[in-house]
Short mmCIF file of C-alpha atoms in Angstrom, two decimals:
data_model
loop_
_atom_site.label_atom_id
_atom_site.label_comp_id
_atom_site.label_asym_id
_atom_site.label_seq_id
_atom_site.Cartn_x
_atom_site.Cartn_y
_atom_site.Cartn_z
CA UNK A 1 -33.31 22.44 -43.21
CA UNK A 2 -29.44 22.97 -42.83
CA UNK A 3 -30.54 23.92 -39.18
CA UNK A 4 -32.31 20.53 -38.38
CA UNK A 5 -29.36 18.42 -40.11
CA UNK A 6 -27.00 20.32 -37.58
CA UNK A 7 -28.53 19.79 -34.74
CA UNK A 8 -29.32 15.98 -35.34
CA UNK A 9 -25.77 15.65 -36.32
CA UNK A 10 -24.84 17.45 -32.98
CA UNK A 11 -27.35 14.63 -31.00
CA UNK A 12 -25.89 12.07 -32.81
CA UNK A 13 -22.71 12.57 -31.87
CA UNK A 14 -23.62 13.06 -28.63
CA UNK A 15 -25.65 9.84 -28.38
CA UNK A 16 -22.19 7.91 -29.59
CA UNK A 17 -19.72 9.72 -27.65
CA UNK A 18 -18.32 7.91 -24.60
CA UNK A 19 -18.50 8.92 -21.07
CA UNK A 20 -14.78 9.36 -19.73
CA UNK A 21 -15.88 6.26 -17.25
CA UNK A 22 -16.71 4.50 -20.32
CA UNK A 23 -14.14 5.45 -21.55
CA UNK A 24 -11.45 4.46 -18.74
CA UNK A 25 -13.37 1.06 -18.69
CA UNK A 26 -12.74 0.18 -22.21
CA UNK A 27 -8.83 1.17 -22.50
CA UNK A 28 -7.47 -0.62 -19.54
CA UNK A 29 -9.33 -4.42 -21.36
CA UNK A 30 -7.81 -2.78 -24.86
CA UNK A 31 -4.24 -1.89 -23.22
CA UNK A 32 -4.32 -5.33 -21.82
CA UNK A 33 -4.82 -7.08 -25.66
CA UNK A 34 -1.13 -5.41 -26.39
CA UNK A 35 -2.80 -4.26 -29.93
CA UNK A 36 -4.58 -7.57 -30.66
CA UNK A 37 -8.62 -6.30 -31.32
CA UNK A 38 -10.10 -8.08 -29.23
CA UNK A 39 -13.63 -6.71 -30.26
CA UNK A 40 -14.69 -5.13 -26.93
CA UNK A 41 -18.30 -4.29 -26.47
CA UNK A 42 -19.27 -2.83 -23.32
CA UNK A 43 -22.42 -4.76 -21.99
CA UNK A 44 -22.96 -3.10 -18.83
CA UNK A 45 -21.53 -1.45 -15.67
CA UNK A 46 -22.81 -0.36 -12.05
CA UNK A 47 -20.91 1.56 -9.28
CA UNK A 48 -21.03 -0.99 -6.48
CA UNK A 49 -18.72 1.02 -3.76
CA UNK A 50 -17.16 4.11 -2.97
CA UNK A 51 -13.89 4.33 -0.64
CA UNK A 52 -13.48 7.85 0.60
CA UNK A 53 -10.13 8.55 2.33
CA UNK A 54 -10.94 7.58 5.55
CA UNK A 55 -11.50 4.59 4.30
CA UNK A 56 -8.50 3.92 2.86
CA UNK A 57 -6.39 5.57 5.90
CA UNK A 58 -8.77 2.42 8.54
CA UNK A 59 -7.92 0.34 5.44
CA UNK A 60 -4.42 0.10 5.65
CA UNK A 61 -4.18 0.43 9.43
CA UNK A 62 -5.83 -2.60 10.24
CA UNK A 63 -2.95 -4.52 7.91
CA UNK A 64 -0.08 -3.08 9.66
CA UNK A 65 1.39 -3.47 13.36
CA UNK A 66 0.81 0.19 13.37
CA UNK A 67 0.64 1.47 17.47
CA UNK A 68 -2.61 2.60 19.03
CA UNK A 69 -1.41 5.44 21.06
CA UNK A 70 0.91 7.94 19.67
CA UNK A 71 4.34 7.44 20.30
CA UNK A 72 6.23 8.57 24.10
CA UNK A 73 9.09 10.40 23.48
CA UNK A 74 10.64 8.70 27.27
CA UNK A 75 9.79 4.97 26.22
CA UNK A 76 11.28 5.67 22.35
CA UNK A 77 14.58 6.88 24.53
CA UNK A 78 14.82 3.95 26.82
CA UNK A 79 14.65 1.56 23.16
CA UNK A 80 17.08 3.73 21.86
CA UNK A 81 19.35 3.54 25.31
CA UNK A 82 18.89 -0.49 25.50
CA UNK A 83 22.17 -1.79 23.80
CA UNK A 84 23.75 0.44 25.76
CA UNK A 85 22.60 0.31 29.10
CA UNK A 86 21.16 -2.54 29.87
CA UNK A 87 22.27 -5.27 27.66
CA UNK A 88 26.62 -4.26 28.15
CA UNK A 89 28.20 -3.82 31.17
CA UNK A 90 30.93 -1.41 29.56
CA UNK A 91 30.19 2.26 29.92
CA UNK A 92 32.16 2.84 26.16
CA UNK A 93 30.58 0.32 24.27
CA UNK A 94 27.84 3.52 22.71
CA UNK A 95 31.14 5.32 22.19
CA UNK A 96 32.74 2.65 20.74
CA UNK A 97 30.41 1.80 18.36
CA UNK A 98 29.29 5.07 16.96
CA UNK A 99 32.66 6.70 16.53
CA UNK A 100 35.56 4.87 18.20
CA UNK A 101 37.77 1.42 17.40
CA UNK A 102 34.59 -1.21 16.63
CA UNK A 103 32.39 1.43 13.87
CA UNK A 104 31.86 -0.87 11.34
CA UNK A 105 34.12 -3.71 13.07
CA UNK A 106 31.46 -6.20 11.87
CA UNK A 107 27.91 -6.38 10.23
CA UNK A 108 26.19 -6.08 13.62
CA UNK A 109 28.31 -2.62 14.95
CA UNK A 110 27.44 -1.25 11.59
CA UNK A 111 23.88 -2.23 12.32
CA UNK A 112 23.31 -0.94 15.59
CA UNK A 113 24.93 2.40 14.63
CA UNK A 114 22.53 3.05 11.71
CA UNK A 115 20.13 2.56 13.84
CA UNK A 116 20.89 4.82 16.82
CA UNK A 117 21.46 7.53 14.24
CA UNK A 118 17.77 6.98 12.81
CA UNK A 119 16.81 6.93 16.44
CA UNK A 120 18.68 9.82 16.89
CA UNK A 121 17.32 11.79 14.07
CA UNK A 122 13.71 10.81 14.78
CA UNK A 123 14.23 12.13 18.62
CA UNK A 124 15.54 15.64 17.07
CA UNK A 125 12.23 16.14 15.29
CA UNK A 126 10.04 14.70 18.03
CA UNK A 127 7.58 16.71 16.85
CA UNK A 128 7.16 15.45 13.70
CA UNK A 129 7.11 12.11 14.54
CA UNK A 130 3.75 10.17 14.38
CA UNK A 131 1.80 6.50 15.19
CA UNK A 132 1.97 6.28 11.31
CA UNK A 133 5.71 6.99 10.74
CA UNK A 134 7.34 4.12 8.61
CA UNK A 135 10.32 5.39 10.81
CA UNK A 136 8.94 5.33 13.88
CA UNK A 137 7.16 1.54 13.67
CA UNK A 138 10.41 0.13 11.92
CA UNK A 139 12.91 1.58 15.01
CA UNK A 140 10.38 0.50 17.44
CA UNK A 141 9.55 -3.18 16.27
CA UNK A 142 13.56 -3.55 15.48
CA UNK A 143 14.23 -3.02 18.98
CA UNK A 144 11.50 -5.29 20.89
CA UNK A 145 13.11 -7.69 18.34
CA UNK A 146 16.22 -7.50 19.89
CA UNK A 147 15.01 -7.33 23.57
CA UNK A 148 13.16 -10.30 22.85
CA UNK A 149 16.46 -12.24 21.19
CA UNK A 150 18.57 -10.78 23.91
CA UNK A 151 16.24 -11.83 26.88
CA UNK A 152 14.94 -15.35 25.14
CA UNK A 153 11.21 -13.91 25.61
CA UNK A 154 9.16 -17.07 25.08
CA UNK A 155 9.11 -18.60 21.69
CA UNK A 156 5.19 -17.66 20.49
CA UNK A 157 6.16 -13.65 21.32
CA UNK A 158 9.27 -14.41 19.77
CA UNK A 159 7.32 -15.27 16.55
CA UNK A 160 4.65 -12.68 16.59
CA UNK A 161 6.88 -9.60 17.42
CA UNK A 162 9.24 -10.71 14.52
CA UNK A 163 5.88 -11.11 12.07
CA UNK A 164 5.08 -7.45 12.90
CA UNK A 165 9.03 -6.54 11.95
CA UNK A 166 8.75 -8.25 9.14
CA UNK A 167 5.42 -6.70 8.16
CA UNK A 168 7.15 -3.00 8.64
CA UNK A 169 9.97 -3.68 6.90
CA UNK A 170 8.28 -4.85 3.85
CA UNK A 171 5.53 -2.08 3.96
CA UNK A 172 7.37 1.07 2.80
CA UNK A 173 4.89 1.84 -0.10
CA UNK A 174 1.82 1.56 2.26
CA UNK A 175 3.15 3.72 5.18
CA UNK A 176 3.85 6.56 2.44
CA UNK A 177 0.65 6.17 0.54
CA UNK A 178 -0.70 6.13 4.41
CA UNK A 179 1.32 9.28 5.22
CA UNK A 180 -0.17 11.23 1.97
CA UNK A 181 -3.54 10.38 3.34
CA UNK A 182 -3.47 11.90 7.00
CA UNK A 183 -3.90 15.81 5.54
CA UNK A 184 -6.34 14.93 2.99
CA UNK A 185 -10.37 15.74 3.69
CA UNK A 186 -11.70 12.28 5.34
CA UNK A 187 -14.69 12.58 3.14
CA UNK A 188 -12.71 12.95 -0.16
CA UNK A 189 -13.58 10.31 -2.85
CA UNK A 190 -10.29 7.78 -3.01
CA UNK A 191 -11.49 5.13 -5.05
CA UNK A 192 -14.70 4.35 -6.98
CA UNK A 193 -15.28 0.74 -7.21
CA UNK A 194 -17.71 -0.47 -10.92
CA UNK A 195 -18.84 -3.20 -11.33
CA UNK A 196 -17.57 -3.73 -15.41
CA UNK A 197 -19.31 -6.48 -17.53
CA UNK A 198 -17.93 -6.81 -21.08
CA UNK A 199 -17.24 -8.98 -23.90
CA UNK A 200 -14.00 -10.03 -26.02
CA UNK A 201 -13.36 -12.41 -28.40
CA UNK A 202 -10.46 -14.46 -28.55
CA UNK A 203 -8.49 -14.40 -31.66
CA UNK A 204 -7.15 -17.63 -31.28
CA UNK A 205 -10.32 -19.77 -30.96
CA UNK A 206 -12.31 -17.43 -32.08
CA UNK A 207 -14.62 -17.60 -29.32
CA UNK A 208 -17.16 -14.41 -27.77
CA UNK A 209 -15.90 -14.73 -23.70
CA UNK A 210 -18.30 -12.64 -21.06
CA UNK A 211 -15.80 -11.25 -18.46
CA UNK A 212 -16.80 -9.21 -15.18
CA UNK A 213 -14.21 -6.83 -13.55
CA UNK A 214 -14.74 -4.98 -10.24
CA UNK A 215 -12.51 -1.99 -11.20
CA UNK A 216 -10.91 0.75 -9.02
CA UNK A 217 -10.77 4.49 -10.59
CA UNK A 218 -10.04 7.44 -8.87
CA UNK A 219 -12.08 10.58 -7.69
CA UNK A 220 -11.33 12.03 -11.66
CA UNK A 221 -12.75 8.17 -12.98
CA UNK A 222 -8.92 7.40 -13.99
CA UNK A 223 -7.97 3.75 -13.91
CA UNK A 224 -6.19 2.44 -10.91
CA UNK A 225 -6.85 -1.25 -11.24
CA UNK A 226 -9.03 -4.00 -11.19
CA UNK A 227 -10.00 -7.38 -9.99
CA UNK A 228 -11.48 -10.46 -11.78
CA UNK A 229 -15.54 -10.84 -10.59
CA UNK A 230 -15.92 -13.74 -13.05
CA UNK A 231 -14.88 -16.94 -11.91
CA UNK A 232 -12.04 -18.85 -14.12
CA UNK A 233 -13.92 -22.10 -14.37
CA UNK A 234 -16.62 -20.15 -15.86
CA UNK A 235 -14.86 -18.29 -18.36
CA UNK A 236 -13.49 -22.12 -19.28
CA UNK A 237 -16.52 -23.48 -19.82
CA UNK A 238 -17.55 -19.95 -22.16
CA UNK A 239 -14.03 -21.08 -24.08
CA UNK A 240 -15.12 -24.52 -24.84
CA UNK A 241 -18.99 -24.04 -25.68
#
């Protein structure tokens, strides 16, 4: 007898326990309630997508100005060279700028030197210098910005090779989270996408609100974040009924 009480115990603790996806599902809708009980009661969920790495790497790719060929080592030189060569007529002006009378004369020398010494720096480690280097695409995008102020390029190119600067320069986070990706195993799980269908209640009105989230977790079923499947207007109407 003490033998059957155990074991249906043991299956009915099993039967109530959560699953850690359950789990994940439930605390980021509680953390979000800041300690108000908002009664959540899962109703249902379904995997609806998975994003392996590769997906993720052709992901954020296609949203940056990111080159298709890897970069040339004698075209990255002549960029780096241009202020110098091409667009002044004195010989000292590199000199000049970098360690003689007009370093840091002005806004613009100071510019122009920080960026020959990244350009420097990324031609001394040539080697470890890739399409996907937040480096790399910043240097090269500053510097057909400048060609294209110095030679008055036509407005529309103008326009569209300062979009792709601007794009770089704001785009730190995803050319790192990019650059973790490259040495992972293409097929790795990156995100698992569920489709999450639960209910709250609202303490304030006192109202029972149906709410579907397409949420992200990771290959471990962690929470990453999530996205609103239910439209606004019809959690409105669910309000006022």
């Amino acid at each position: 007898m003490k033998k059957l009480i155990f074991l249906l115990t043991i299956l009915l603790f099993v039967g109530c326990s959560k699953s850690p996806l359950e789990q994940s599902l439930e605390k980021y809708v509680v953390d979000r309630a800041n300690g108000i009980d908002m009664k959540y009661k899962l109703i249902s969920y379904d995997y609806i997508d998975t994003l392996t790495v590769k997906n993720m790497i052709d992901s954020i790719s296609a949203e940056l100005p990111i080159m298709k060929s890897n970069p040339d080592l004698a075209d990255f030189k002549k960029k780096r060279n241009q202020e110098f060569v091409e667009f002044r007529t004195d010989p000292n002006y590199e000199e000049q700028i970098m360690r003689g009378d007009l370093k840091d004369a002005s806004d613009w020398c100071t510019e122009i030197r920080v960026i020959t010494e990244k350009a420097d720096s990324l031609i001394n480690n040539w080697n470890k210098v890739d399409r996907y280097s937040y480096d790399y695409n910043y240097l090269y995008w500053w510097y057909q910005k400048r060609s294209a102020d110095f030679n008055m390029y036509d407005y529309d190119l103008a326009g569209q090779i300062n979009t792709a600067f601007n794009i770089v320069k704001e785009s730190k986070e995803k050319f790192d989270l990019l650059s973790s990706l490259l040495d992972k195993p293409k097929d790795d799980v990156y995100f698992y996408v569920v489709s999450h269908t639960y209910s709250i209640v609202n303490p304030l009105i006192k109202k029972k609100i149906t709410q579907t989230d397409n949420v992200y977790l990771d290959a471990n079923h962690n929470y990453v974040k999530y996205e609103s499947a239910t439209n606004f207007n019809d959690i409105l109407e669910q309000v006022v009924k």
